[in-house]
Short mmCIF file of C-alpha atoms in Angstrom, two decimals:
data_model
loop_
_atom_site.label_atom_id
_atom_site.label_comp_id
_atom_site.label_asym_id
_atom_site.label_seq_id
_atom_site.Cartn_x
_atom_site.Cartn_y
_atom_site.Cartn_z
CA MET S 1284 -7.23 34.59 289.37
CA ALA S 1285 -5.95 36.52 286.35
CA GLY S 1286 -4.92 33.33 284.56
CA GLU S 1287 -3.96 33.68 280.91
CA ALA S 1288 -6.13 36.70 280.19
CA ASP S 1289 -4.76 39.39 277.89
CA PHE S 1290 -4.19 42.50 280.03
CA SER S 1291 -3.06 44.69 277.16
CA ALA S 1292 -5.84 47.20 276.56
CA PRO S 1293 -4.52 50.75 276.02
CA ALA S 1294 -4.62 53.06 279.02
CA GLU S 1295 -7.76 55.19 279.34
CA VAL S 1296 -8.43 58.34 281.34
CA HIS S 1297 -11.94 59.09 282.61
CA THR S 1298 -13.43 61.59 285.05
CA PHE S 1299 -15.71 60.80 287.97
CA GLY S 1300 -17.38 62.70 290.74
CA GLY S 1301 -16.47 60.11 293.39
CA LEU S 1302 -15.01 56.67 294.01
CA LEU S 1303 -16.59 53.74 295.88
CA PHE S 1304 -14.34 50.90 297.04
CA ASP S 1305 -15.20 47.41 298.11
CA LEU S 1306 -12.78 46.32 300.86
CA ASP S 1307 -11.85 42.65 300.95
CA GLY S 1308 -10.26 41.48 297.72
CA THR S 1309 -10.08 45.08 296.49
CA VAL S 1310 -8.14 47.06 299.10
CA ILE S 1311 -6.94 44.18 301.27
CA ASP S 1312 -6.66 40.44 300.84
CA SER S 1313 -7.81 38.74 304.02
CA THR S 1314 -8.47 35.37 302.39
CA GLU S 1315 -6.37 33.38 304.85
CA ALA S 1316 -7.90 35.19 307.82
CA ILE S 1317 -11.44 34.61 306.56
CA ILE S 1318 -10.72 30.92 305.95
CA LYS S 1319 -9.53 30.57 309.54
CA HIS S 1320 -12.55 32.53 310.77
CA TRP S 1321 -15.09 30.33 308.97
CA HIS S 1322 -13.28 27.18 310.08
CA LYS S 1323 -13.71 28.42 313.63
CA ILE S 1324 -17.40 29.26 313.11
CA GLY S 1325 -18.05 26.06 311.13
CA LYS S 1326 -16.66 24.01 313.99
CA GLN S 1327 -18.96 25.80 316.43
CA LEU S 1328 -21.97 25.23 314.15
CA GLY S 1329 -21.10 21.66 313.25
CA VAL S 1330 -21.00 22.60 309.56
CA ASP S 1331 -18.22 21.77 307.09
CA PRO S 1332 -16.37 25.11 306.77
CA ASN S 1333 -15.50 24.36 303.15
CA VAL S 1334 -19.22 24.29 302.37
CA ILE S 1335 -19.59 27.72 303.99
CA LEU S 1336 -16.55 29.10 302.20
CA ALA S 1337 -17.83 27.97 298.82
CA SER S 1338 -20.49 30.67 298.88
CA SER S 1339 -19.47 33.21 301.52
CA HIS S 1340 -17.12 35.54 299.61
CA GLY S 1341 -18.66 38.90 298.83
CA ARG S 1342 -21.76 38.12 300.91
CA ARG S 1343 -22.73 39.50 304.29
CA SER S 1344 -22.09 37.10 307.15
CA ILE S 1345 -25.67 37.57 308.30
CA ASP S 1346 -26.87 36.20 304.95
CA THR S 1347 -24.47 33.25 305.20
CA LEU S 1348 -25.55 32.44 308.76
CA LYS S 1349 -29.21 32.42 307.71
CA LEU S 1350 -28.39 29.28 305.72
CA TYR S 1351 -26.88 27.36 308.64
CA ASP S 1352 -28.21 28.77 311.92
CA PRO S 1353 -30.86 31.50 311.60
CA SER S 1354 -30.79 32.03 315.36
CA LEU S 1355 -27.34 33.59 314.96
CA ALA S 1356 -28.30 35.71 311.96
CA ASN S 1357 -28.50 39.01 313.81
CA MET S 1358 -26.26 42.05 313.53
CA GLU S 1359 -25.22 42.07 317.17
CA TYR S 1360 -23.70 38.60 316.87
CA VAL S 1361 -22.25 39.21 313.42
CA ALA S 1362 -20.61 42.49 314.44
CA HIS S 1363 -19.10 40.73 317.46
CA ILE S 1364 -17.58 37.79 315.58
CA GLU S 1365 -16.38 39.94 312.69
CA GLY S 1366 -14.81 42.47 315.03
CA LEU S 1367 -12.60 39.66 316.36
CA ILE S 1368 -11.19 38.74 312.93
CA PRO S 1369 -8.55 41.52 312.61
CA LYS S 1370 -7.54 40.97 316.25
CA GLU S 1371 -7.20 37.19 315.99
CA PHE S 1372 -6.01 36.82 312.40
CA GLY S 1373 -4.57 40.22 311.51
CA GLN S 1374 -1.21 38.72 310.60
CA ASP S 1375 -2.86 36.76 307.80
CA ALA S 1376 -4.04 39.79 305.77
CA VAL S 1377 -2.07 41.74 303.17
CA GLU S 1378 -2.85 44.80 301.10
CA VAL S 1379 -3.83 44.36 297.47
CA PRO S 1380 -0.87 45.65 295.42
CA GLY S 1381 -1.32 49.33 294.65
CA SER S 1382 -4.15 49.96 297.09
CA ARG S 1383 -2.16 51.79 299.76
CA ALA S 1384 -0.63 54.19 297.25
CA LEU S 1385 -3.99 54.88 295.60
CA LEU S 1386 -5.83 55.56 298.87
CA ASP S 1387 -3.03 57.79 300.13
CA GLN S 1388 -3.16 59.71 296.85
CA ILE S 1389 -6.94 60.19 297.06
CA GLU S 1390 -6.73 61.35 300.67
CA ALA S 1391 -3.92 63.80 299.87
CA LEU S 1392 -6.03 65.33 297.10
CA GLY S 1393 -9.15 65.48 299.26
CA ALA S 1394 -11.20 63.67 296.62
CA PRO S 1395 -14.52 62.11 297.72
CA TRP S 1396 -14.44 58.37 298.33
CA ALA S 1397 -16.09 55.77 300.51
CA ILE S 1398 -15.83 52.10 301.35
CA VAL S 1399 -18.87 49.96 300.56
CA THR S 1400 -18.41 46.51 302.06
CA SER S 1401 -20.41 43.42 302.92
CA GLY S 1402 -18.55 43.32 306.23
CA THR S 1403 -19.65 45.01 309.43
CA ARG S 1404 -18.30 48.33 310.69
CA PRO S 1405 -16.06 46.67 313.34
CA LEU S 1406 -14.53 44.45 310.64
CA ALA S 1407 -13.95 47.25 308.14
CA THR S 1408 -12.47 49.76 310.57
CA GLY S 1409 -10.53 46.99 312.31
CA TRP S 1410 -8.74 46.01 309.12
CA LEU S 1411 -7.90 49.57 308.12
CA GLU S 1412 -6.59 50.34 311.60
CA ILE S 1413 -4.47 47.22 311.99
CA MET S 1414 -3.03 47.62 308.49
CA LYS S 1415 -2.61 51.38 308.88
CA LEU S 1416 -4.45 52.18 305.66
CA ALA S 1417 -6.23 55.44 304.89
CA GLN S 1418 -9.77 55.57 306.26
CA PRO S 1419 -12.54 57.35 304.37
CA LYS S 1420 -14.94 59.76 305.99
CA ASN S 1421 -17.81 57.56 304.87
CA PHE S 1422 -18.55 53.84 305.09
CA VAL S 1423 -21.44 51.67 304.01
CA THR S 1424 -21.33 48.38 305.89
CA ALA S 1425 -23.54 45.35 306.40
CA GLU S 1426 -25.51 47.10 309.14
CA ASP S 1427 -26.63 49.87 306.78
CA VAL S 1428 -28.68 47.92 304.23
CA ASP S 1429 -31.45 45.35 304.32
CA GLU S 1430 -30.08 43.37 301.38
CA GLY S 1431 -26.45 42.69 300.56
CA LYS S 1432 -24.72 42.64 297.19
CA PRO S 1433 -25.74 42.06 294.37
CA ASP S 1434 -28.56 44.33 295.52
CA PRO S 1435 -27.52 47.87 294.47
CA ALA S 1436 -28.77 49.63 297.62
CA CYS S 1437 -25.32 49.65 299.22
CA TYR S 1438 -23.69 51.46 296.31
CA ARG S 1439 -26.57 53.89 295.94
CA LEU S 1440 -26.21 54.71 299.64
CA GLY S 1441 -22.45 55.08 299.24
CA HIS S 1442 -22.97 57.54 296.40
CA SER S 1443 -25.39 59.58 298.51
CA LYS S 1444 -22.80 59.90 301.28
CA LEU S 1445 -20.15 61.43 298.99
CA GLY S 1446 -21.82 64.83 298.85
CA ILE S 1447 -21.64 64.99 295.07
CA PRO S 1448 -24.50 65.69 292.61
CA ALA S 1449 -26.87 62.79 292.13
CA SER S 1450 -26.05 62.81 288.42
CA ALA S 1451 -22.27 62.71 288.94
CA ALA S 1452 -20.48 59.78 287.32
CA THR S 1453 -19.19 57.38 289.96
CA LEU S 1454 -16.57 54.64 289.77
CA VAL S 1455 -16.93 51.41 291.75
CA LEU S 1456 -13.88 49.24 292.42
CA GLU S 1457 -14.73 45.60 293.14
CA ASP S 1458 -13.41 42.06 293.04
CA ALA S 1459 -16.53 39.87 293.36
CA PRO S 1460 -19.17 39.25 290.68
CA ALA S 1461 -21.91 40.06 293.20
CA GLY S 1462 -20.30 43.43 293.85
CA VAL S 1463 -19.81 44.13 290.16
CA ARG S 1464 -23.49 43.44 289.58
CA ALA S 1465 -24.42 45.71 292.49
CA GLY S 1466 -22.34 48.56 291.10
CA LYS S 1467 -23.74 48.17 287.60
CA ALA S 1468 -27.32 47.92 288.89
CA ALA S 1469 -26.74 51.17 290.78
CA GLY S 1470 -25.89 52.79 287.44
CA PHE S 1471 -22.13 53.19 287.93
CA LYS S 1472 -19.00 52.22 286.01
CA VAL S 1473 -17.08 49.33 287.56
CA VAL S 1474 -13.40 48.38 287.60
CA ALA S 1475 -13.11 44.72 288.60
CA LEU S 1476 -9.90 43.34 290.10
CA ALA S 1477 -9.11 39.74 289.16
CA THR S 1478 -7.82 39.01 292.66
CA THR S 1479 -10.40 36.48 293.86
CA HIS S 1480 -12.48 35.51 290.81
CA SER S 1481 -11.77 34.62 287.22
CA VAL S 1482 -11.79 37.11 284.39
CA ASP S 1483 -14.67 35.19 282.80
CA GLN S 1484 -16.76 35.53 285.96
CA LEU S 1485 -16.09 39.25 286.18
CA LYS S 1486 -16.82 39.71 282.50
CA ALA S 1487 -20.11 37.85 282.86
CA ALA S 1488 -21.02 40.14 285.78
CA GLY S 1489 -20.73 43.16 283.49
CA ALA S 1490 -17.48 44.84 284.58
CA ASP S 1491 -16.46 47.82 282.43
CA TRP S 1492 -12.76 47.17 283.01
CA ILE S 1493 -10.93 44.15 284.46
CA VAL S 1494 -7.43 44.59 285.88
CA ARG S 1495 -4.97 42.41 287.80
CA ASP S 1496 -4.84 44.62 290.88
CA MET S 1497 -4.93 48.22 292.04
CA ARG S 1498 -1.60 49.10 290.44
CA SER S 1499 -3.57 49.59 287.23
CA VAL S 1500 -5.64 52.43 288.71
CA ARG S 1501 -4.18 55.90 289.28
CA VAL S 1502 -5.70 59.26 290.11
CA MET S 1503 -4.21 61.86 287.78
CA GLY S 1504 -5.79 64.87 289.43
CA TYR S 1505 -8.73 66.39 291.28
CA ASP S 1506 -10.10 69.87 290.73
CA GLU S 1507 -12.59 69.81 293.64
CA ARG S 1508 -15.29 68.67 291.27
CA LEU S 1509 -13.94 65.89 289.06
CA ILE S 1510 -11.47 63.10 289.74
CA LYS S 1511 -9.33 62.19 286.74
CA VAL S 1512 -8.65 58.42 286.81
CA ARG S 1513 -6.22 56.50 284.60
CA ILE S 1514 -6.97 52.80 284.04
CA ALA S 1515 -4.15 50.82 282.46
CA ASP S 1516 -3.32 47.19 281.65
CA SER S 1517 -6.93 46.07 281.60
CA VAL S 1518 -8.36 43.08 279.78
CA LEU S 1519 -9.22 43.49 276.13
CA LEU S 1520 -12.97 42.95 276.40
CA GLY S 1521 -13.71 43.30 272.70
#
């Protein structure tokens, strides 16, 4: 979704107390798997899956189901159907370029990070396990909050789980406008990846930096208090 945007802003280095990652579209790209999943669910519901897909990305499944069959909009059902996605469609997901290297680097340094996703815990852990990606000590998933993104509660909760001072600067990494808005509303800086949405959409959501993918983000060091992050090849926001 990067299009013809000018990704030529000079590299910047900033320090943060912790990092909060969205999952789908940021660490992994499960677009094809999710399309197949919603086609399956749409068929069961008698709803055009393309109508569901038009508004489902970045939203919790429970919030999507409320629109089409409220009787199924409960976490027990959602956790069940989402837990099947990596098992049934695992071959259709790929890692976002640069994400594996970045997560391995963060884990090796022992820097504080968490995943904050609109998916359920079975979905999030299922993807990381099947793709053999680093798993954080802390997750915030759909089960943990009453309102999904763009409500900032998920990112505020993620920050609280990192064990860093409440005032510590925190970096959110996202791909969806709803997630960018959630991160900004929580008071954090946001790097937006133009993997699933247009640069204009991410800019309108208030992203501080917009990059093509995770190859533009590197951790330069961690001194057990501050994470030094280099952000390169971002969009000139002017």
